[in-house]
Protein backbone atom coordinates (compact mmCIF):
# COMPACT_ATOMS: atom_id res chain seq x y z
CA UNK A 1 0.00 0.00 0.00
CA UNK A 2 2.79 2.43 0.86
CA UNK A 3 4.30 1.92 -2.57
CA UNK A 4 1.00 2.91 -4.20
CA UNK A 5 0.71 6.04 -2.08
CA UNK A 6 4.29 6.99 -2.90
CA UNK A 7 3.73 6.48 -6.63
CA UNK A 8 0.74 8.82 -6.45
CA UNK A 9 2.74 11.41 -4.54
CA UNK A 10 5.64 11.20 -7.00
CA UNK A 11 3.25 11.54 -9.94
CA UNK A 12 1.55 14.55 -8.32
CA UNK A 13 4.92 16.22 -7.90
CA UNK A 14 5.86 15.42 -11.51
CA UNK A 15 2.74 17.05 -12.95
CA UNK A 16 2.78 19.94 -10.47
CA UNK A 17 -0.58 19.19 -8.83
CA UNK A 18 -0.34 20.34 -5.22
CA UNK A 19 -3.99 19.41 -4.65
CA UNK A 20 -3.29 15.76 -5.52
CA UNK A 21 -0.03 15.95 -3.59
CA UNK A 22 -1.80 17.15 -0.43
CA UNK A 23 -4.41 14.40 -0.72
CA UNK A 24 -1.70 11.79 -1.28
CA UNK A 25 0.08 12.91 1.87
CA UNK A 26 -3.23 12.87 3.78
CA UNK A 27 -3.86 9.26 2.74
CA UNK A 28 -0.32 8.21 3.59
CA UNK A 29 -0.48 9.99 6.97
CA UNK A 30 -3.78 8.23 7.77
CA UNK A 31 -2.29 4.87 6.80
CA UNK A 32 0.72 5.38 9.05
CA UNK A 33 -1.47 6.72 11.88
CA UNK A 34 -3.73 3.67 11.75
CA UNK A 35 -0.64 1.46 11.64
CA UNK A 36 0.74 3.07 14.78
CA UNK A 37 3.73 4.65 13.02
CA UNK A 38 3.17 8.11 14.45
CA UNK A 39 6.45 9.73 13.42
CA UNK A 40 5.85 8.82 9.77
CA UNK A 41 2.22 9.85 10.13
CA UNK A 42 3.15 13.24 11.57
CA UNK A 43 5.74 13.83 8.83
CA UNK A 44 3.20 13.10 6.08
CA UNK A 45 0.38 15.03 7.76
CA UNK A 46 2.69 18.05 7.98
CA UNK A 47 3.56 17.63 4.31
CA UNK A 48 -0.15 17.44 3.47
CA UNK A 49 -0.90 20.58 5.44
CA UNK A 50 2.04 22.46 3.93
CA UNK A 51 1.19 21.32 0.39
CA UNK A 52 -2.40 22.41 0.87
CA UNK A 53 -1.31 25.98 1.57
CA UNK A 54 -0.35 26.29 -2.11
CA UNK A 55 -3.79 25.46 -3.50
CA UNK A 56 -7.13 27.22 -3.89
CA UNK A 57 -9.29 24.26 -2.87
CA UNK A 58 -10.34 25.03 0.69
CA UNK A 59 -11.91 21.60 1.20
CA UNK A 60 -8.54 19.93 0.70
CA UNK A 61 -6.97 22.41 3.14
CA UNK A 62 -9.59 21.40 5.71
CA UNK A 63 -9.08 17.68 5.07
CA UNK A 64 -5.32 18.13 5.55
CA UNK A 65 -5.89 20.06 8.78
CA UNK A 66 -8.27 17.38 10.09
CA UNK A 67 -5.67 14.68 9.45
CA UNK A 68 -2.99 16.72 11.18
CA UNK A 69 -5.36 17.11 14.14
CA UNK A 70 -5.98 13.37 14.10
CA UNK A 71 -2.25 12.74 14.31
CA UNK A 72 -1.89 15.17 17.21
CA UNK A 73 -4.79 13.47 18.96
CA UNK A 74 -3.29 10.01 18.43
CA UNK A 75 0.03 11.26 19.80
CA UNK A 76 -1.77 12.47 22.92
CA UNK A 77 -1.24 16.15 22.12
CA UNK A 78 -4.81 17.20 22.85
CA UNK A 79 -4.27 20.95 22.86
CA UNK A 80 -2.58 20.94 19.45
CA UNK A 81 -5.30 18.66 18.11
CA UNK A 82 -8.01 20.97 19.42
CA UNK A 83 -6.36 24.08 17.95
CA UNK A 84 -5.96 22.36 14.59
CA UNK A 85 -9.60 21.22 14.62
CA UNK A 86 -10.75 24.76 15.49
CA UNK A 87 -8.93 26.13 12.44
CA UNK A 88 -10.41 23.41 10.24
CA UNK A 89 -13.91 24.06 11.60
CA UNK A 90 -13.63 27.83 11.10
CA UNK A 91 -12.55 27.35 7.50
CA UNK A 92 -15.39 24.84 6.92
CA UNK A 93 -17.84 27.44 8.26
CA UNK A 94 -16.28 30.13 6.06
CA UNK A 95 -16.86 28.09 2.91
CA UNK A 96 -20.22 26.73 4.06
CA UNK A 97 -19.20 23.07 3.95
CA UNK A 98 -21.55 21.34 6.38
CA UNK A 99 -20.07 17.88 5.71
CA UNK A 100 -16.62 18.97 6.87
CA UNK A 101 -18.12 20.87 9.82
CA UNK A 102 -19.79 17.61 10.83
CA UNK A 103 -16.48 15.77 10.51
CA UNK A 104 -14.86 18.24 12.89
CA UNK A 105 -17.74 17.88 15.37
CA UNK A 106 -16.99 14.14 15.38
CA UNK A 107 -13.31 14.91 16.03
CA UNK A 108 -14.26 17.21 18.92
CA UNK A 109 -16.42 14.42 20.29
CA UNK A 110 -13.60 11.87 20.08
CA UNK A 111 -11.22 14.30 21.75
CA UNK A 112 -13.63 14.96 24.61
CA UNK A 113 -14.18 11.22 25.02
CA UNK A 114 -10.44 10.76 25.25
CA UNK A 115 -10.32 13.46 27.93
CA UNK A 116 -13.11 11.71 29.85
CA UNK A 117 -15.85 14.28 29.23
CA UNK A 118 -18.75 12.26 27.81
CA UNK A 119 -21.18 15.16 28.13
CA UNK A 120 -19.19 17.46 25.82
CA UNK A 121 -18.55 14.51 23.52
CA UNK A 122 -22.28 13.91 23.22
CA UNK A 123 -22.98 17.63 22.86
CA UNK A 124 -20.73 17.80 19.78
CA UNK A 125 -22.42 14.80 18.22
CA UNK A 126 -25.80 16.45 18.78
CA UNK A 127 -24.49 19.59 17.03
CA UNK A 128 -23.42 17.41 14.12
CA UNK A 129 -26.83 15.75 14.04
CA UNK A 130 -28.56 19.14 14.02
CA UNK A 131 -26.30 20.31 11.20
CA UNK A 132 -26.84 17.18 9.11
CA UNK A 133 -30.58 17.36 9.71
CA UNK A 134 -30.67 21.03 8.69
CA UNK A 135 -28.81 20.30 5.44
CA UNK A 136 -30.67 17.03 4.71
CA UNK A 137 -27.58 14.81 4.83
CA UNK A 138 -28.94 11.32 5.58
CA UNK A 139 -25.51 9.62 5.48
CA UNK A 140 -24.23 12.12 8.01
CA UNK A 141 -27.31 11.61 10.17
CA UNK A 142 -26.71 7.85 10.20
CA UNK A 143 -23.10 8.41 11.19
CA UNK A 144 -24.27 10.72 13.99
CA UNK A 145 -26.82 8.18 15.26
CA UNK A 146 -24.21 5.42 15.29
CA UNK A 147 -21.72 7.61 17.18
CA UNK A 148 -24.42 8.66 19.66
CA UNK A 149 -25.41 5.02 20.13
CA UNK A 150 -21.83 4.15 21.07
CA UNK A 151 -21.73 7.01 23.54
CA UNK A 152 -25.05 6.51 25.27
CA UNK A 153 -27.34 3.80 26.52
CA UNK A 154 -30.33 5.18 24.64
CA UNK A 155 -31.77 2.54 22.33
CA UNK A 156 -33.48 4.91 19.93
CA UNK A 157 -30.16 6.00 18.33
CA UNK A 158 -29.33 2.60 16.82
CA UNK A 159 -32.98 2.10 15.92
CA UNK A 160 -33.09 5.44 14.08
CA UNK A 161 -29.82 4.64 12.31
CA UNK A 162 -31.22 1.28 11.18
CA UNK A 163 -34.54 2.73 9.95
CA UNK A 164 -32.82 5.54 8.04
CA UNK A 165 -30.21 3.21 6.50
CA UNK A 166 -32.98 0.85 5.36
CA UNK A 167 -34.77 3.80 3.72
CA UNK A 168 -31.56 4.69 1.87
CA UNK A 169 -30.91 1.04 1.03
mmCIF file with all atom_site columns, C-alpha atoms in Angstrom:
data_model
loop_
_atom_site.group_PDB
_atom_site.id
_atom_site.type_symbol
_atom_site.label_atom_id
_atom_site.label_alt_id
_atom_site.label_comp_id
_atom_site.label_asym_id
_atom_site.label_entity_id
_atom_site.label_seq_id
_atom_site.pdbx_PDB_ins_code
_atom_site.Cartn_x
_atom_site.Cartn_y
_atom_site.Cartn_z
_atom_site.occupancy
_atom_site.B_iso_or_equiv
_atom_site.pdbx_formal_charge
_atom_site.auth_seq_id
_atom_site.auth_comp_id
_atom_site.auth_asym_id
_atom_site.auth_atom_id
_atom_site.pdbx_PDB_model_num
ATOM 1   C CA . UNK A 1 1   ? 0.000   0.000  0.000   1.00 0.00 ? 1   UNK A CA 1
ATOM 2   C CA . UNK A 1 2   ? 2.786   2.433  0.855   1.00 0.00 ? 2   UNK A CA 1
ATOM 3   C CA . UNK A 1 3   ? 4.304   1.923  -2.572  1.00 0.00 ? 3   UNK A CA 1
ATOM 4   C CA . UNK A 1 4   ? 0.996   2.906  -4.204  1.00 0.00 ? 4   UNK A CA 1
ATOM 5   C CA . UNK A 1 5   ? 0.715   6.036  -2.081  1.00 0.00 ? 5   UNK A CA 1
ATOM 6   C CA . UNK A 1 6   ? 4.293   6.993  -2.904  1.00 0.00 ? 6   UNK A CA 1
ATOM 7   C CA . UNK A 1 7   ? 3.729   6.475  -6.629  1.00 0.00 ? 7   UNK A CA 1
ATOM 8   C CA . UNK A 1 8   ? 0.742   8.818  -6.452  1.00 0.00 ? 8   UNK A CA 1
ATOM 9   C CA . UNK A 1 9   ? 2.736   11.410 -4.536  1.00 0.00 ? 9   UNK A CA 1
ATOM 10  C CA . UNK A 1 10  ? 5.636   11.196 -7.001  1.00 0.00 ? 10  UNK A CA 1
ATOM 11  C CA . UNK A 1 11  ? 3.248   11.542 -9.942  1.00 0.00 ? 11  UNK A CA 1
ATOM 12  C CA . UNK A 1 12  ? 1.546   14.547 -8.322  1.00 0.00 ? 12  UNK A CA 1
ATOM 13  C CA . UNK A 1 13  ? 4.919   16.217 -7.902  1.00 0.00 ? 13  UNK A CA 1
ATOM 14  C CA . UNK A 1 14  ? 5.860   15.424 -11.506 1.00 0.00 ? 14  UNK A CA 1
ATOM 15  C CA . UNK A 1 15  ? 2.738   17.045 -12.946 1.00 0.00 ? 15  UNK A CA 1
ATOM 16  C CA . UNK A 1 16  ? 2.784   19.938 -10.467 1.00 0.00 ? 16  UNK A CA 1
ATOM 17  C CA . UNK A 1 17  ? -0.581  19.194 -8.830  1.00 0.00 ? 17  UNK A CA 1
ATOM 18  C CA . UNK A 1 18  ? -0.345  20.341 -5.225  1.00 0.00 ? 18  UNK A CA 1
ATOM 19  C CA . UNK A 1 19  ? -3.993  19.414 -4.652  1.00 0.00 ? 19  UNK A CA 1
ATOM 20  C CA . UNK A 1 20  ? -3.293  15.762 -5.520  1.00 0.00 ? 20  UNK A CA 1
ATOM 21  C CA . UNK A 1 21  ? -0.031  15.954 -3.586  1.00 0.00 ? 21  UNK A CA 1
ATOM 22  C CA . UNK A 1 22  ? -1.804  17.153 -0.432  1.00 0.00 ? 22  UNK A CA 1
ATOM 23  C CA . UNK A 1 23  ? -4.415  14.398 -0.716  1.00 0.00 ? 23  UNK A CA 1
ATOM 24  C CA . UNK A 1 24  ? -1.697  11.793 -1.280  1.00 0.00 ? 24  UNK A CA 1
ATOM 25  C CA . UNK A 1 25  ? 0.084   12.911 1.867   1.00 0.00 ? 25  UNK A CA 1
ATOM 26  C CA . UNK A 1 26  ? -3.226  12.869 3.777   1.00 0.00 ? 26  UNK A CA 1
ATOM 27  C CA . UNK A 1 27  ? -3.860  9.260  2.738   1.00 0.00 ? 27  UNK A CA 1
ATOM 28  C CA . UNK A 1 28  ? -0.317  8.210  3.591   1.00 0.00 ? 28  UNK A CA 1
ATOM 29  C CA . UNK A 1 29  ? -0.478  9.985  6.965   1.00 0.00 ? 29  UNK A CA 1
ATOM 30  C CA . UNK A 1 30  ? -3.781  8.232  7.773   1.00 0.00 ? 30  UNK A CA 1
ATOM 31  C CA . UNK A 1 31  ? -2.291  4.866  6.798   1.00 0.00 ? 31  UNK A CA 1
ATOM 32  C CA . UNK A 1 32  ? 0.722   5.385  9.048   1.00 0.00 ? 32  UNK A CA 1
ATOM 33  C CA . UNK A 1 33  ? -1.465  6.717  11.882  1.00 0.00 ? 33  UNK A CA 1
ATOM 34  C CA . UNK A 1 34  ? -3.727  3.673  11.754  1.00 0.00 ? 34  UNK A CA 1
ATOM 35  C CA . UNK A 1 35  ? -0.639  1.459  11.642  1.00 0.00 ? 35  UNK A CA 1
ATOM 36  C CA . UNK A 1 36  ? 0.737   3.073  14.781  1.00 0.00 ? 36  UNK A CA 1
ATOM 37  C CA . UNK A 1 37  ? 3.730   4.654  13.021  1.00 0.00 ? 37  UNK A CA 1
ATOM 38  C CA . UNK A 1 38  ? 3.175   8.106  14.452  1.00 0.00 ? 38  UNK A CA 1
ATOM 39  C CA . UNK A 1 39  ? 6.451   9.726  13.422  1.00 0.00 ? 39  UNK A CA 1
ATOM 40  C CA . UNK A 1 40  ? 5.848   8.824  9.775   1.00 0.00 ? 40  UNK A CA 1
ATOM 41  C CA . UNK A 1 41  ? 2.216   9.847  10.131  1.00 0.00 ? 41  UNK A CA 1
ATOM 42  C CA . UNK A 1 42  ? 3.153   13.238 11.566  1.00 0.00 ? 42  UNK A CA 1
ATOM 43  C CA . UNK A 1 43  ? 5.736   13.827 8.826   1.00 0.00 ? 43  UNK A CA 1
ATOM 44  C CA . UNK A 1 44  ? 3.197   13.102 6.083   1.00 0.00 ? 44  UNK A CA 1
ATOM 45  C CA . UNK A 1 45  ? 0.376   15.033 7.765   1.00 0.00 ? 45  UNK A CA 1
ATOM 46  C CA . UNK A 1 46  ? 2.685   18.048 7.985   1.00 0.00 ? 46  UNK A CA 1
ATOM 47  C CA . UNK A 1 47  ? 3.565   17.635 4.307   1.00 0.00 ? 47  UNK A CA 1
ATOM 48  C CA . UNK A 1 48  ? -0.149  17.444 3.470   1.00 0.00 ? 48  UNK A CA 1
ATOM 49  C CA . UNK A 1 49  ? -0.905  20.579 5.441   1.00 0.00 ? 49  UNK A CA 1
ATOM 50  C CA . UNK A 1 50  ? 2.045   22.462 3.928   1.00 0.00 ? 50  UNK A CA 1
ATOM 51  C CA . UNK A 1 51  ? 1.190   21.321 0.388   1.00 0.00 ? 51  UNK A CA 1
ATOM 52  C CA . UNK A 1 52  ? -2.404  22.414 0.872   1.00 0.00 ? 52  UNK A CA 1
ATOM 53  C CA . UNK A 1 53  ? -1.310  25.981 1.569   1.00 0.00 ? 53  UNK A CA 1
ATOM 54  C CA . UNK A 1 54  ? -0.348  26.291 -2.115  1.00 0.00 ? 54  UNK A CA 1
ATOM 55  C CA . UNK A 1 55  ? -3.791  25.456 -3.505  1.00 0.00 ? 55  UNK A CA 1
ATOM 56  C CA . UNK A 1 56  ? -7.131  27.218 -3.887  1.00 0.00 ? 56  UNK A CA 1
ATOM 57  C CA . UNK A 1 57  ? -9.291  24.264 -2.866  1.00 0.00 ? 57  UNK A CA 1
ATOM 58  C CA . UNK A 1 58  ? -10.342 25.033 0.691   1.00 0.00 ? 58  UNK A CA 1
ATOM 59  C CA . UNK A 1 59  ? -11.910 21.598 1.197   1.00 0.00 ? 59  UNK A CA 1
ATOM 60  C CA . UNK A 1 60  ? -8.538  19.934 0.703   1.00 0.00 ? 60  UNK A CA 1
ATOM 61  C CA . UNK A 1 61  ? -6.968  22.406 3.143   1.00 0.00 ? 61  UNK A CA 1
ATOM 62  C CA . UNK A 1 62  ? -9.595  21.403 5.712   1.00 0.00 ? 62  UNK A CA 1
ATOM 63  C CA . UNK A 1 63  ? -9.081  17.680 5.074   1.00 0.00 ? 63  UNK A CA 1
ATOM 64  C CA . UNK A 1 64  ? -5.323  18.129 5.551   1.00 0.00 ? 64  UNK A CA 1
ATOM 65  C CA . UNK A 1 65  ? -5.894  20.065 8.783   1.00 0.00 ? 65  UNK A CA 1
ATOM 66  C CA . UNK A 1 66  ? -8.266  17.382 10.087  1.00 0.00 ? 66  UNK A CA 1
ATOM 67  C CA . UNK A 1 67  ? -5.671  14.677 9.445   1.00 0.00 ? 67  UNK A CA 1
ATOM 68  C CA . UNK A 1 68  ? -2.988  16.724 11.179  1.00 0.00 ? 68  UNK A CA 1
ATOM 69  C CA . UNK A 1 69  ? -5.363  17.114 14.135  1.00 0.00 ? 69  UNK A CA 1
ATOM 70  C CA . UNK A 1 70  ? -5.983  13.366 14.102  1.00 0.00 ? 70  UNK A CA 1
ATOM 71  C CA . UNK A 1 71  ? -2.249  12.742 14.313  1.00 0.00 ? 71  UNK A CA 1
ATOM 72  C CA . UNK A 1 72  ? -1.885  15.169 17.206  1.00 0.00 ? 72  UNK A CA 1
ATOM 73  C CA . UNK A 1 73  ? -4.785  13.471 18.963  1.00 0.00 ? 73  UNK A CA 1
ATOM 74  C CA . UNK A 1 74  ? -3.293  10.008 18.435  1.00 0.00 ? 74  UNK A CA 1
ATOM 75  C CA . UNK A 1 75  ? 0.025   11.257 19.797  1.00 0.00 ? 75  UNK A CA 1
ATOM 76  C CA . UNK A 1 76  ? -1.765  12.474 22.924  1.00 0.00 ? 76  UNK A CA 1
ATOM 77  C CA . UNK A 1 77  ? -1.240  16.145 22.118  1.00 0.00 ? 77  UNK A CA 1
ATOM 78  C CA . UNK A 1 78  ? -4.810  17.195 22.845  1.00 0.00 ? 78  UNK A CA 1
ATOM 79  C CA . UNK A 1 79  ? -4.270  20.947 22.860  1.00 0.00 ? 79  UNK A CA 1
ATOM 80  C CA . UNK A 1 80  ? -2.581  20.941 19.447  1.00 0.00 ? 80  UNK A CA 1
ATOM 81  C CA . UNK A 1 81  ? -5.299  18.658 18.110  1.00 0.00 ? 81  UNK A CA 1
ATOM 82  C CA . UNK A 1 82  ? -8.008  20.967 19.419  1.00 0.00 ? 82  UNK A CA 1
ATOM 83  C CA . UNK A 1 83  ? -6.357  24.079 17.950  1.00 0.00 ? 83  UNK A CA 1
ATOM 84  C CA . UNK A 1 84  ? -5.962  22.360 14.594  1.00 0.00 ? 84  UNK A CA 1
ATOM 85  C CA . UNK A 1 85  ? -9.595  21.224 14.620  1.00 0.00 ? 85  UNK A CA 1
ATOM 86  C CA . UNK A 1 86  ? -10.746 24.759 15.485  1.00 0.00 ? 86  UNK A CA 1
ATOM 87  C CA . UNK A 1 87  ? -8.929  26.134 12.444  1.00 0.00 ? 87  UNK A CA 1
ATOM 88  C CA . UNK A 1 88  ? -10.415 23.407 10.238  1.00 0.00 ? 88  UNK A CA 1
ATOM 89  C CA . UNK A 1 89  ? -13.907 24.064 11.598  1.00 0.00 ? 89  UNK A CA 1
ATOM 90  C CA . UNK A 1 90  ? -13.632 27.827 11.100  1.00 0.00 ? 90  UNK A CA 1
ATOM 91  C CA . UNK A 1 91  ? -12.551 27.352 7.499   1.00 0.00 ? 91  UNK A CA 1
ATOM 92  C CA . UNK A 1 92  ? -15.391 24.844 6.919   1.00 0.00 ? 92  UNK A CA 1
ATOM 93  C CA . UNK A 1 93  ? -17.837 27.442 8.258   1.00 0.00 ? 93  UNK A CA 1
ATOM 94  C CA . UNK A 1 94  ? -16.276 30.132 6.059   1.00 0.00 ? 94  UNK A CA 1
ATOM 95  C CA . UNK A 1 95  ? -16.856 28.085 2.914   1.00 0.00 ? 95  UNK A CA 1
ATOM 96  C CA . UNK A 1 96  ? -20.221 26.734 4.065   1.00 0.00 ? 96  UNK A CA 1
ATOM 97  C CA . UNK A 1 97  ? -19.196 23.070 3.948   1.00 0.00 ? 97  UNK A CA 1
ATOM 98  C CA . UNK A 1 98  ? -21.548 21.337 6.384   1.00 0.00 ? 98  UNK A CA 1
ATOM 99  C CA . UNK A 1 99  ? -20.065 17.877 5.706   1.00 0.00 ? 99  UNK A CA 1
ATOM 100 C CA . UNK A 1 100 ? -16.623 18.972 6.868   1.00 0.00 ? 100 UNK A CA 1
ATOM 101 C CA . UNK A 1 101 ? -18.124 20.874 9.816   1.00 0.00 ? 101 UNK A CA 1
ATOM 102 C CA . UNK A 1 102 ? -19.787 17.609 10.825  1.00 0.00 ? 102 UNK A CA 1
ATOM 103 C CA . UNK A 1 103 ? -16.475 15.767 10.507  1.00 0.00 ? 103 UNK A CA 1
ATOM 104 C CA . UNK A 1 104 ? -14.863 18.241 12.893  1.00 0.00 ? 104 UNK A CA 1
ATOM 105 C CA . UNK A 1 105 ? -17.737 17.882 15.367  1.00 0.00 ? 105 UNK A CA 1
ATOM 106 C CA . UNK A 1 106 ? -16.990 14.144 15.377  1.00 0.00 ? 106 UNK A CA 1
ATOM 107 C CA . UNK A 1 107 ? -13.308 14.910 16.030  1.00 0.00 ? 107 UNK A CA 1
ATOM 108 C CA . UNK A 1 108 ? -14.256 17.207 18.919  1.00 0.00 ? 108 UNK A CA 1
ATOM 109 C CA . UNK A 1 109 ? -16.416 14.421 20.289  1.00 0.00 ? 109 UNK A CA 1
ATOM 110 C CA . UNK A 1 110 ? -13.596 11.874 20.077  1.00 0.00 ? 110 UNK A CA 1
ATOM 111 C CA . UNK A 1 111 ? -11.221 14.304 21.747  1.00 0.00 ? 111 UNK A CA 1
ATOM 112 C CA . UNK A 1 112 ? -13.631 14.964 24.608  1.00 0.00 ? 112 UNK A CA 1
ATOM 113 C CA . UNK A 1 113 ? -14.176 11.221 25.019  1.00 0.00 ? 113 UNK A CA 1
ATOM 114 C CA . UNK A 1 114 ? -10.437 10.758 25.253  1.00 0.00 ? 114 UNK A CA 1
ATOM 115 C CA . UNK A 1 115 ? -10.323 13.456 27.927  1.00 0.00 ? 115 UNK A CA 1
ATOM 116 C CA . UNK A 1 116 ? -13.109 11.711 29.845  1.00 0.00 ? 116 UNK A CA 1
ATOM 117 C CA . UNK A 1 117 ? -15.852 14.276 29.232  1.00 0.00 ? 117 UNK A CA 1
ATOM 118 C CA . UNK A 1 118 ? -18.751 12.264 27.807  1.00 0.00 ? 118 UNK A CA 1
ATOM 119 C CA . UNK A 1 119 ? -21.183 15.165 28.132  1.00 0.00 ? 119 UNK A CA 1
ATOM 120 C CA . UNK A 1 120 ? -19.189 17.464 25.815  1.00 0.00 ? 120 UNK A CA 1
ATOM 121 C CA . UNK A 1 121 ? -18.549 14.509 23.525  1.00 0.00 ? 121 UNK A CA 1
ATOM 122 C CA . UNK A 1 122 ? -22.283 13.907 23.219  1.00 0.00 ? 122 UNK A CA 1
ATOM 123 C CA . UNK A 1 123 ? -22.985 17.635 22.860  1.00 0.00 ? 123 UNK A CA 1
ATOM 124 C CA . UNK A 1 124 ? -20.727 17.803 19.784  1.00 0.00 ? 124 UNK A CA 1
ATOM 125 C CA . UNK A 1 125 ? -22.418 14.798 18.216  1.00 0.00 ? 125 UNK A CA 1
ATOM 126 C CA . UNK A 1 126 ? -25.803 16.451 18.782  1.00 0.00 ? 126 UNK A CA 1
ATOM 127 C CA . UNK A 1 127 ? -24.490 19.588 17.033  1.00 0.00 ? 127 UNK A CA 1
ATOM 128 C CA . UNK A 1 128 ? -23.417 17.411 14.123  1.00 0.00 ? 128 UNK A CA 1
ATOM 129 C CA . UNK A 1 129 ? -26.829 15.745 14.042  1.00 0.00 ? 129 UNK A CA 1
ATOM 130 C CA . UNK A 1 130 ? -28.556 19.143 14.024  1.00 0.00 ? 130 UNK A CA 1
ATOM 131 C CA . UNK A 1 131 ? -26.299 20.315 11.197  1.00 0.00 ? 131 UNK A CA 1
ATOM 132 C CA . UNK A 1 132 ? -26.836 17.181 9.113   1.00 0.00 ? 132 UNK A CA 1
ATOM 133 C CA . UNK A 1 133 ? -30.582 17.365 9.712   1.00 0.00 ? 133 UNK A CA 1
ATOM 134 C CA . UNK A 1 134 ? -30.665 21.027 8.686   1.00 0.00 ? 134 UNK A CA 1
ATOM 135 C CA . UNK A 1 135 ? -28.811 20.300 5.444   1.00 0.00 ? 135 UNK A CA 1
ATOM 136 C CA . UNK A 1 136 ? -30.666 17.034 4.710   1.00 0.00 ? 136 UNK A CA 1
ATOM 137 C CA . UNK A 1 137 ? -27.580 14.809 4.825   1.00 0.00 ? 137 UNK A CA 1
ATOM 138 C CA . UNK A 1 138 ? -28.939 11.317 5.581   1.00 0.00 ? 138 UNK A CA 1
ATOM 139 C CA . UNK A 1 139 ? -25.514 9.624  5.477   1.00 0.00 ? 139 UNK A CA 1
ATOM 140 C CA . UNK A 1 140 ? -24.230 12.121 8.012   1.00 0.00 ? 140 UNK A CA 1
ATOM 141 C CA . UNK A 1 141 ? -27.308 11.605 10.170  1.00 0.00 ? 141 UNK A CA 1
ATOM 142 C CA . UNK A 1 142 ? -26.714 7.845  10.197  1.00 0.00 ? 142 UNK A CA 1
ATOM 143 C CA . UNK A 1 143 ? -23.096 8.406  11.191  1.00 0.00 ? 143 UNK A CA 1
ATOM 144 C CA . UNK A 1 144 ? -24.273 10.716 13.986  1.00 0.00 ? 144 UNK A CA 1
ATOM 145 C CA . UNK A 1 145 ? -26.816 8.183  15.262  1.00 0.00 ? 145 UNK A CA 1
ATOM 146 C CA . UNK A 1 146 ? -24.212 5.423  15.293  1.00 0.00 ? 146 UNK A CA 1
ATOM 147 C CA . UNK A 1 147 ? -21.723 7.607  17.179  1.00 0.00 ? 147 UNK A CA 1
ATOM 148 C CA . UNK A 1 148 ? -24.417 8.663  19.657  1.00 0.00 ? 148 UNK A CA 1
ATOM 149 C CA . UNK A 1 149 ? -25.409 5.018  20.130  1.00 0.00 ? 149 UNK A CA 1
ATOM 150 C CA . UNK A 1 150 ? -21.831 4.155  21.067  1.00 0.00 ? 150 UNK A CA 1
ATOM 151 C CA . UNK A 1 151 ? -21.727 7.009  23.540  1.00 0.00 ? 151 UNK A CA 1
ATOM 152 C CA . UNK A 1 152 ? -25.053 6.514  25.272  1.00 0.00 ? 152 UNK A CA 1
ATOM 153 C CA . UNK A 1 153 ? -27.342 3.803  26.518  1.00 0.00 ? 153 UNK A CA 1
ATOM 154 C CA . UNK A 1 154 ? -30.327 5.176  24.637  1.00 0.00 ? 154 UNK A CA 1
ATOM 155 C CA . UNK A 1 155 ? -31.772 2.542  22.331  1.00 0.00 ? 155 UNK A CA 1
ATOM 156 C CA . UNK A 1 156 ? -33.476 4.911  19.931  1.00 0.00 ? 156 UNK A CA 1
ATOM 157 C CA . UNK A 1 157 ? -30.164 5.998  18.329  1.00 0.00 ? 157 UNK A CA 1
ATOM 158 C CA . UNK A 1 158 ? -29.330 2.596  16.824  1.00 0.00 ? 158 UNK A CA 1
ATOM 159 C CA . UNK A 1 159 ? -32.983 2.104  15.920  1.00 0.00 ? 159 UNK A CA 1
ATOM 160 C CA . UNK A 1 160 ? -33.094 5.441  14.084  1.00 0.00 ? 160 UNK A CA 1
ATOM 161 C CA . UNK A 1 161 ? -29.817 4.638  12.311  1.00 0.00 ? 161 UNK A CA 1
ATOM 162 C CA . UNK A 1 162 ? -31.225 1.281  11.181  1.00 0.00 ? 162 UNK A CA 1
ATOM 163 C CA . UNK A 1 163 ? -34.539 2.732  9.949   1.00 0.00 ? 163 UNK A CA 1
ATOM 164 C CA . UNK A 1 164 ? -32.817 5.536  8.042   1.00 0.00 ? 164 UNK A CA 1
ATOM 165 C CA . UNK A 1 165 ? -30.213 3.213  6.503   1.00 0.00 ? 165 UNK A CA 1
ATOM 166 C CA . UNK A 1 166 ? -32.984 0.855  5.355   1.00 0.00 ? 166 UNK A CA 1
ATOM 167 C CA . UNK A 1 167 ? -34.768 3.803  3.719   1.00 0.00 ? 167 UNK A CA 1
ATOM 168 C CA . UNK A 1 168 ? -31.562 4.686  1.867   1.00 0.00 ? 168 UNK A CA 1
ATOM 169 C CA . UNK A 1 169 ? -30.906 1.036  1.026   1.00 0.00 ? 169 UNK A CA 1
#
